PDB file of C-alpha atoms in Angstrom:
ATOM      1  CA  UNK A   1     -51.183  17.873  95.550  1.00  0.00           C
ATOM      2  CA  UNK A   2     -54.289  15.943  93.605  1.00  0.00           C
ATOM      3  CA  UNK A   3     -54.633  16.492  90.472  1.00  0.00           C
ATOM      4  CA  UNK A   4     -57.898  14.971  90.015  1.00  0.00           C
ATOM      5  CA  UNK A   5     -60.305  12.238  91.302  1.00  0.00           C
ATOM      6  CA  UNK A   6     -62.498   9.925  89.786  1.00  0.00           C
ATOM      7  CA  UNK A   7     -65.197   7.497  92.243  1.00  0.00           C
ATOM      8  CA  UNK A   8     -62.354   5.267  93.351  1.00  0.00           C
ATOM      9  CA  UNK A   9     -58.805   6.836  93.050  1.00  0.00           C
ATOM     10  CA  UNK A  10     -56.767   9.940  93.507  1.00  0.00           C
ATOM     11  CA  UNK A  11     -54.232  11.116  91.113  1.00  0.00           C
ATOM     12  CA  UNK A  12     -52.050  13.023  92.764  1.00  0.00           C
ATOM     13  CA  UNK A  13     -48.799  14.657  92.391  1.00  0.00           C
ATOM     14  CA  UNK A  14     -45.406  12.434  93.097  1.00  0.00           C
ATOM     15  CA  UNK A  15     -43.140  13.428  96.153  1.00  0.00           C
ATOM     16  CA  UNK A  16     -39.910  12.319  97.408  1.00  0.00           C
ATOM     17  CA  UNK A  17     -41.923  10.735 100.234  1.00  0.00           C
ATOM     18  CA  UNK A  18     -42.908   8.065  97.549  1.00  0.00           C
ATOM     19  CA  UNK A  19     -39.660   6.376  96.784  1.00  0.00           C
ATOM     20  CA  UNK A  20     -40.339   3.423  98.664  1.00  0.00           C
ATOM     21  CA  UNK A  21     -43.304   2.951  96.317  1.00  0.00           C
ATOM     22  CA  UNK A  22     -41.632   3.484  93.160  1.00  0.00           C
ATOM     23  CA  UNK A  23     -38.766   1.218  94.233  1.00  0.00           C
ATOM     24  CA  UNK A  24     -41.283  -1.534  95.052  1.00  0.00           C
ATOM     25  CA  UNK A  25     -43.097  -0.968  91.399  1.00  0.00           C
ATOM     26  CA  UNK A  26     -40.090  -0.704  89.318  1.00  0.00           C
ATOM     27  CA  UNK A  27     -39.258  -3.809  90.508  1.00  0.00           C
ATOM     28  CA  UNK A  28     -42.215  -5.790  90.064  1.00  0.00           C
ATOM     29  CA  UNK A  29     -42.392  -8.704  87.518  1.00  0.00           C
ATOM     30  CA  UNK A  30     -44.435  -6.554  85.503  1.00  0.00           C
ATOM     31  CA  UNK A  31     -42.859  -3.946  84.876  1.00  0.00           C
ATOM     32  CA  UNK A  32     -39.086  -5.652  84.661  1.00  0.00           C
ATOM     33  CA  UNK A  33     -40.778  -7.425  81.648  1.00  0.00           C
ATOM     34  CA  UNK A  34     -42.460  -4.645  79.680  1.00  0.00           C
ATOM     35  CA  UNK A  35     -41.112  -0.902  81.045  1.00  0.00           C
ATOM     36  CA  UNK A  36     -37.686  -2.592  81.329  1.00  0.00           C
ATOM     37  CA  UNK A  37     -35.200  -2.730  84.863  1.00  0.00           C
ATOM     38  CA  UNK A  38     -34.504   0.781  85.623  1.00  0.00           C
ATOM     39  CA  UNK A  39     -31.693   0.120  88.024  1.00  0.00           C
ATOM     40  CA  UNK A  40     -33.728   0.939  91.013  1.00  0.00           C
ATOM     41  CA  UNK A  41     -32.600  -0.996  93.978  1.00  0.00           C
ATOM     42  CA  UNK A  42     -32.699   1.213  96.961  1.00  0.00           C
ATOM     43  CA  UNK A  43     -35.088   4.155  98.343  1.00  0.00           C
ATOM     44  CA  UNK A  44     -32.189   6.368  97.802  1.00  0.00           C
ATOM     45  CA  UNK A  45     -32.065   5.287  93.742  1.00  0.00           C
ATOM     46  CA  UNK A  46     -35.910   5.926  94.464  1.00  0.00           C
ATOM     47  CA  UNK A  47     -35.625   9.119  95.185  1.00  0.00           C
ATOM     48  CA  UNK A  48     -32.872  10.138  92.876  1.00  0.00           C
ATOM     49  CA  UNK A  49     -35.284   8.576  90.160  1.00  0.00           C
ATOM     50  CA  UNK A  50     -38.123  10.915  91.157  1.00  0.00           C
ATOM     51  CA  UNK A  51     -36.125  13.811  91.327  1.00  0.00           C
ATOM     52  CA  UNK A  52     -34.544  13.731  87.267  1.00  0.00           C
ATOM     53  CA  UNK A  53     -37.561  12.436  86.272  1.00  0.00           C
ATOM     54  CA  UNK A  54     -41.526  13.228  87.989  1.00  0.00           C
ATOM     55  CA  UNK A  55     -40.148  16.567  89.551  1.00  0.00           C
ATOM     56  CA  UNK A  56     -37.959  17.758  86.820  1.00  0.00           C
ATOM     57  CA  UNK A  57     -40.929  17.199  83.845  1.00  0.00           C
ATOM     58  CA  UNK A  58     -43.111  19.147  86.824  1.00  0.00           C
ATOM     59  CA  UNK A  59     -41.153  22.028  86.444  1.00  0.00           C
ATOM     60  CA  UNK A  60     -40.059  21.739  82.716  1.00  0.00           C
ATOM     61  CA  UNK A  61     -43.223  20.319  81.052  1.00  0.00           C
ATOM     62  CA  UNK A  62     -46.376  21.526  83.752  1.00  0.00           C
ATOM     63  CA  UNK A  63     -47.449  17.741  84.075  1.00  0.00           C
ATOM     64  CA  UNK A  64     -45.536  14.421  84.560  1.00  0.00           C
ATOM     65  CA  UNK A  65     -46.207  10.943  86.212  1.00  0.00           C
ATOM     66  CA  UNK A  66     -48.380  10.926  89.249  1.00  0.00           C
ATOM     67  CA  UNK A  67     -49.344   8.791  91.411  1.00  0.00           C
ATOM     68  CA  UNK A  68     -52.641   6.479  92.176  1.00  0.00           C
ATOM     69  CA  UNK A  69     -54.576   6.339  95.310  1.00  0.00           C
ATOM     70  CA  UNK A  70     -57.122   3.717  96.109  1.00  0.00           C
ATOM     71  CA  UNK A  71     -59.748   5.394  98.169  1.00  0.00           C
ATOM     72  CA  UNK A  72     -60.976   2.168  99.483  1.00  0.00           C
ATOM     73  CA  UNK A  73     -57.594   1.074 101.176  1.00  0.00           C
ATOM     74  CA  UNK A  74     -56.942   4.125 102.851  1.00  0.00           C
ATOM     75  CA  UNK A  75     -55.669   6.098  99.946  1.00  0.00           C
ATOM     76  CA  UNK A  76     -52.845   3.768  99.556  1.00  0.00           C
ATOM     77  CA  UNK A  77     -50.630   4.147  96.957  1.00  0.00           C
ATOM     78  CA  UNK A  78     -51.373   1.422  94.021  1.00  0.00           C
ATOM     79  CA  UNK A  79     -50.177   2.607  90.959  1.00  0.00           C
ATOM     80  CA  UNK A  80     -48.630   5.280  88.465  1.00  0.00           C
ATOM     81  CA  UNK A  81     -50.250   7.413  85.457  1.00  0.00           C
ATOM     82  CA  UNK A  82     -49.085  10.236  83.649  1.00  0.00           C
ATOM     83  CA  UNK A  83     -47.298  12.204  80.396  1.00  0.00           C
ATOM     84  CA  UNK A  84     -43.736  12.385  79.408  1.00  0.00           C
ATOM     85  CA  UNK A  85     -42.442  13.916  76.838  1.00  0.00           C
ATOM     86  CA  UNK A  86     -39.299  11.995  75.495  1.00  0.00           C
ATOM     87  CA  UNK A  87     -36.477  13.138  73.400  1.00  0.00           C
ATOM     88  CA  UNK A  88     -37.037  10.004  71.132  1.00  0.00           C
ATOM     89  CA  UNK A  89     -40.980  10.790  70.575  1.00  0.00           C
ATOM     90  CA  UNK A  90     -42.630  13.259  68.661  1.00  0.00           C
ATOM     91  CA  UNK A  91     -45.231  13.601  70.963  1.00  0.00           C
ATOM     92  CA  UNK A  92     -46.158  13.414  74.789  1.00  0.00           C
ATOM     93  CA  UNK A  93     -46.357   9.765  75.788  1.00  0.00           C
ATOM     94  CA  UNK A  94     -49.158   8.959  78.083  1.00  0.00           C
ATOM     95  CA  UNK A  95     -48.093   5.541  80.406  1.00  0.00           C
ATOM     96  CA  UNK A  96     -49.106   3.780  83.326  1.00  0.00           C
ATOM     97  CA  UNK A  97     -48.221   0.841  85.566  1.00  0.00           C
ATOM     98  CA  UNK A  98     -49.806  -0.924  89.153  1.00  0.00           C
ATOM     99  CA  UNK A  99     -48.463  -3.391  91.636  1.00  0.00           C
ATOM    100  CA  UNK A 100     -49.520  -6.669  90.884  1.00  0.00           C
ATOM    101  CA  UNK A 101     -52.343  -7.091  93.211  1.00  0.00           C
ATOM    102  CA  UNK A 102     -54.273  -4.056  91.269  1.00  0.00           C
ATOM    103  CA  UNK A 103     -53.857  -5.068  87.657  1.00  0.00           C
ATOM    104  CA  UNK A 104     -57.049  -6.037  86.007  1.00  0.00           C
ATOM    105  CA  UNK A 105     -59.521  -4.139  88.132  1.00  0.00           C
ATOM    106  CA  UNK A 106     -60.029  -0.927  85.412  1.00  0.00           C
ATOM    107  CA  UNK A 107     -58.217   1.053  87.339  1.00  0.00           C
ATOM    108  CA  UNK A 108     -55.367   1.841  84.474  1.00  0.00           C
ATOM    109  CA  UNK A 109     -58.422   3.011  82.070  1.00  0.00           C
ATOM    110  CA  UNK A 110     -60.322   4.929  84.903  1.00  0.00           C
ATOM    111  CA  UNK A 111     -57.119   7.155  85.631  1.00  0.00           C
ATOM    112  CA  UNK A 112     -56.061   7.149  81.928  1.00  0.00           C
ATOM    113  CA  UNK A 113     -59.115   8.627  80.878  1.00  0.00           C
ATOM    114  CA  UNK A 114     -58.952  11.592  83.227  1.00  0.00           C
ATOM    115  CA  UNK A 115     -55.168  12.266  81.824  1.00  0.00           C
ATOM    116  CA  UNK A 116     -56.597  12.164  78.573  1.00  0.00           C
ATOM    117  CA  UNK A 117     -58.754  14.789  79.510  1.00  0.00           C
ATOM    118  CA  UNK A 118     -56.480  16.848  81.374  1.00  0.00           C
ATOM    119  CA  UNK A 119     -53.496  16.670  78.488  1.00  0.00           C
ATOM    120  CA  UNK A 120     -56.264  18.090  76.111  1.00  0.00           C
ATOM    121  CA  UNK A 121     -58.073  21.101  78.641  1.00  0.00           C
ATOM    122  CA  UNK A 122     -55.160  21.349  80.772  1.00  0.00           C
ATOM    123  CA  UNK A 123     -51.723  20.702  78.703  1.00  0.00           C
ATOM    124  CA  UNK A 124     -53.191  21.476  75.047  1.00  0.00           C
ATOM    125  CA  UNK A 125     -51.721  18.772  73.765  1.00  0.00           C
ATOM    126  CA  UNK A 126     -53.013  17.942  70.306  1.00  0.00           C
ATOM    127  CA  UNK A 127     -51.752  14.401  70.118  1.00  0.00           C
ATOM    128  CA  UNK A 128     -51.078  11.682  72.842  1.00  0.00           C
ATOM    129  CA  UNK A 129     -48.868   8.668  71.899  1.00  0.00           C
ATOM    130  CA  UNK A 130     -48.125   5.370  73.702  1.00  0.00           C
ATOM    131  CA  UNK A 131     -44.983   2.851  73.494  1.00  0.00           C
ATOM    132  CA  UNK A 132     -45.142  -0.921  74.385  1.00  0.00           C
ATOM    133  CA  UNK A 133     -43.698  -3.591  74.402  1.00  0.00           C
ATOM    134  CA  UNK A 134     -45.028  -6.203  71.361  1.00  0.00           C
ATOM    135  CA  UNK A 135     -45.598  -8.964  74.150  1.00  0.00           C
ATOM    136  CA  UNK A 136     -47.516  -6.682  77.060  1.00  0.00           C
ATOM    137  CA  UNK A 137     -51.262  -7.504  75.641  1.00  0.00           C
ATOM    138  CA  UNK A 138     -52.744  -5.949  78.521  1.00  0.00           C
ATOM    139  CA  UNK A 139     -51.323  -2.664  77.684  1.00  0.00           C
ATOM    140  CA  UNK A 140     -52.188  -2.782  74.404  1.00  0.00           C
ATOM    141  CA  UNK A 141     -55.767  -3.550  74.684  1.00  0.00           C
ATOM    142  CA  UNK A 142     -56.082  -1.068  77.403  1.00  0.00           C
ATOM    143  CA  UNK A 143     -54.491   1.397  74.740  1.00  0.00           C
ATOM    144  CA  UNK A 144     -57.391   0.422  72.280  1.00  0.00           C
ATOM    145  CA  UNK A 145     -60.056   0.912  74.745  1.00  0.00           C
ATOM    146  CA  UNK A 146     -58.578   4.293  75.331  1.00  0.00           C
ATOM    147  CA  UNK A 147     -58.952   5.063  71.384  1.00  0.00           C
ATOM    148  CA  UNK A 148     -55.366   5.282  70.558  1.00  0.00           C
ATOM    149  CA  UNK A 149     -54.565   3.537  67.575  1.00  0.00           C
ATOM    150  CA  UNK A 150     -51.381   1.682  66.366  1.00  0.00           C
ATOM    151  CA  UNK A 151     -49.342   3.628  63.684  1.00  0.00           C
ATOM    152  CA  UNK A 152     -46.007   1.744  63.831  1.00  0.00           C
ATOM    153  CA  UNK A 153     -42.829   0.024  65.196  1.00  0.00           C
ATOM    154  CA  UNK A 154     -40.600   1.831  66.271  1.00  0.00           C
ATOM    155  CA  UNK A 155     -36.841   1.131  68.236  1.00  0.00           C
ATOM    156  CA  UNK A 156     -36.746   4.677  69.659  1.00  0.00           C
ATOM    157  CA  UNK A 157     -34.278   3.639  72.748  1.00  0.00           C
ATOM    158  CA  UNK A 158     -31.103   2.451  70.874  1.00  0.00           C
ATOM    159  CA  UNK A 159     -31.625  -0.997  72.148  1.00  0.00           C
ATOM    160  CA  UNK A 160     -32.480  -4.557  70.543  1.00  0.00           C
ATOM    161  CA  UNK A 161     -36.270  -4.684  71.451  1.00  0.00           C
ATOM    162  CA  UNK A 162     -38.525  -3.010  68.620  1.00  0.00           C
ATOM    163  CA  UNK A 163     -41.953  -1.009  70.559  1.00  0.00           C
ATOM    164  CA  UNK A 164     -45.386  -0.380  69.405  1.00  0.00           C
ATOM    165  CA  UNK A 165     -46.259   2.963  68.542  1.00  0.00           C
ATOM    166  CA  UNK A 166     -50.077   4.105  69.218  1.00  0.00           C
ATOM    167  CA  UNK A 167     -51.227   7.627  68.900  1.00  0.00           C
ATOM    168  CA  UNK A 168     -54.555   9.543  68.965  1.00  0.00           C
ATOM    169  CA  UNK A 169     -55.432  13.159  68.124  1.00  0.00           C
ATOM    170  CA  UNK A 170     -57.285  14.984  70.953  1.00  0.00           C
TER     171      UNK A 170
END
């Protein structure tokens, strides 16, 4: 189901079909360094992933982590965007992550600008925040761009590695 569409991507809703996906990105360099190994190492953990996580905040929450088409390459599947709302935050979390080979290109901004926009018409969210990790630059300037603002540290996971907090009222 898309969600939306900007000039060059789809954001569309995550299925079970996508587990080899997610396996493949959850286990890119990337995202071992900065989101952090999730244990993912078959389609099956995949798909077990997708189900307590995208399709359960579907159903509890009305919005979630979707995924990113590339309209060029045949709608392939290139990345991840979306909202969570985490027992640990405050607030709904807005995140996002590509495979290698589709980092850099604006993509993360293009498709986290329409979440934005859909968290304040659609969700009526007041606030969005953001968690990273101190070292993933990237991120963080892609947070700024996005006018979200850093407020604090934070070590909201019970673990040794302290996050940066960024928020902005919608």
């Amino acid at each position: 189901m898309i969600i939306v569409e900007t000039e060059r991507l789809i954001i569309s809703k995550v299925t079970l079909k996508d587990a080899p996906f997610f396996l493949e990105l959850m286990n890119t360099p990337h995202w071992l360094k900065y989101i952090g190994d999730r244990n993912i190492r078959s389609v099956k953990d995949a798909e077990e992933a997708i189900k307590n996580s995208h399709l359960k905040s579907y159903k509890d929450n009305g919005f979630g982590f979707y995924k990113v088409l590339l309209k060029a390459e045949n709608n392939k599947t290139i990345g991840t965007v979306g909202l969570i709302k985490r027992d640990e935050l405050d607030d709904v979390d807005i995140g996002f992550g590509f495979l290698p080979e589709y980092e850099g290109k604006g993509f993360g901004f293009e498709v986290s600008v329409e979440i934005m926009k859909l968290a304040k018409s659609e969700f009526k969210l007041k606030k969005v925040v953001a968690i990273t990790n101190p070292d993933n630059h990237n991120s963080i300037k892609l947070l700024e761009k996005l006018g979200l603002v850093f407020e604090k540290r934070i070590n909201p996971f019970e673990e040794d590695k302290e996050l940066l907090l960024f928020a902005k009222a919608l």
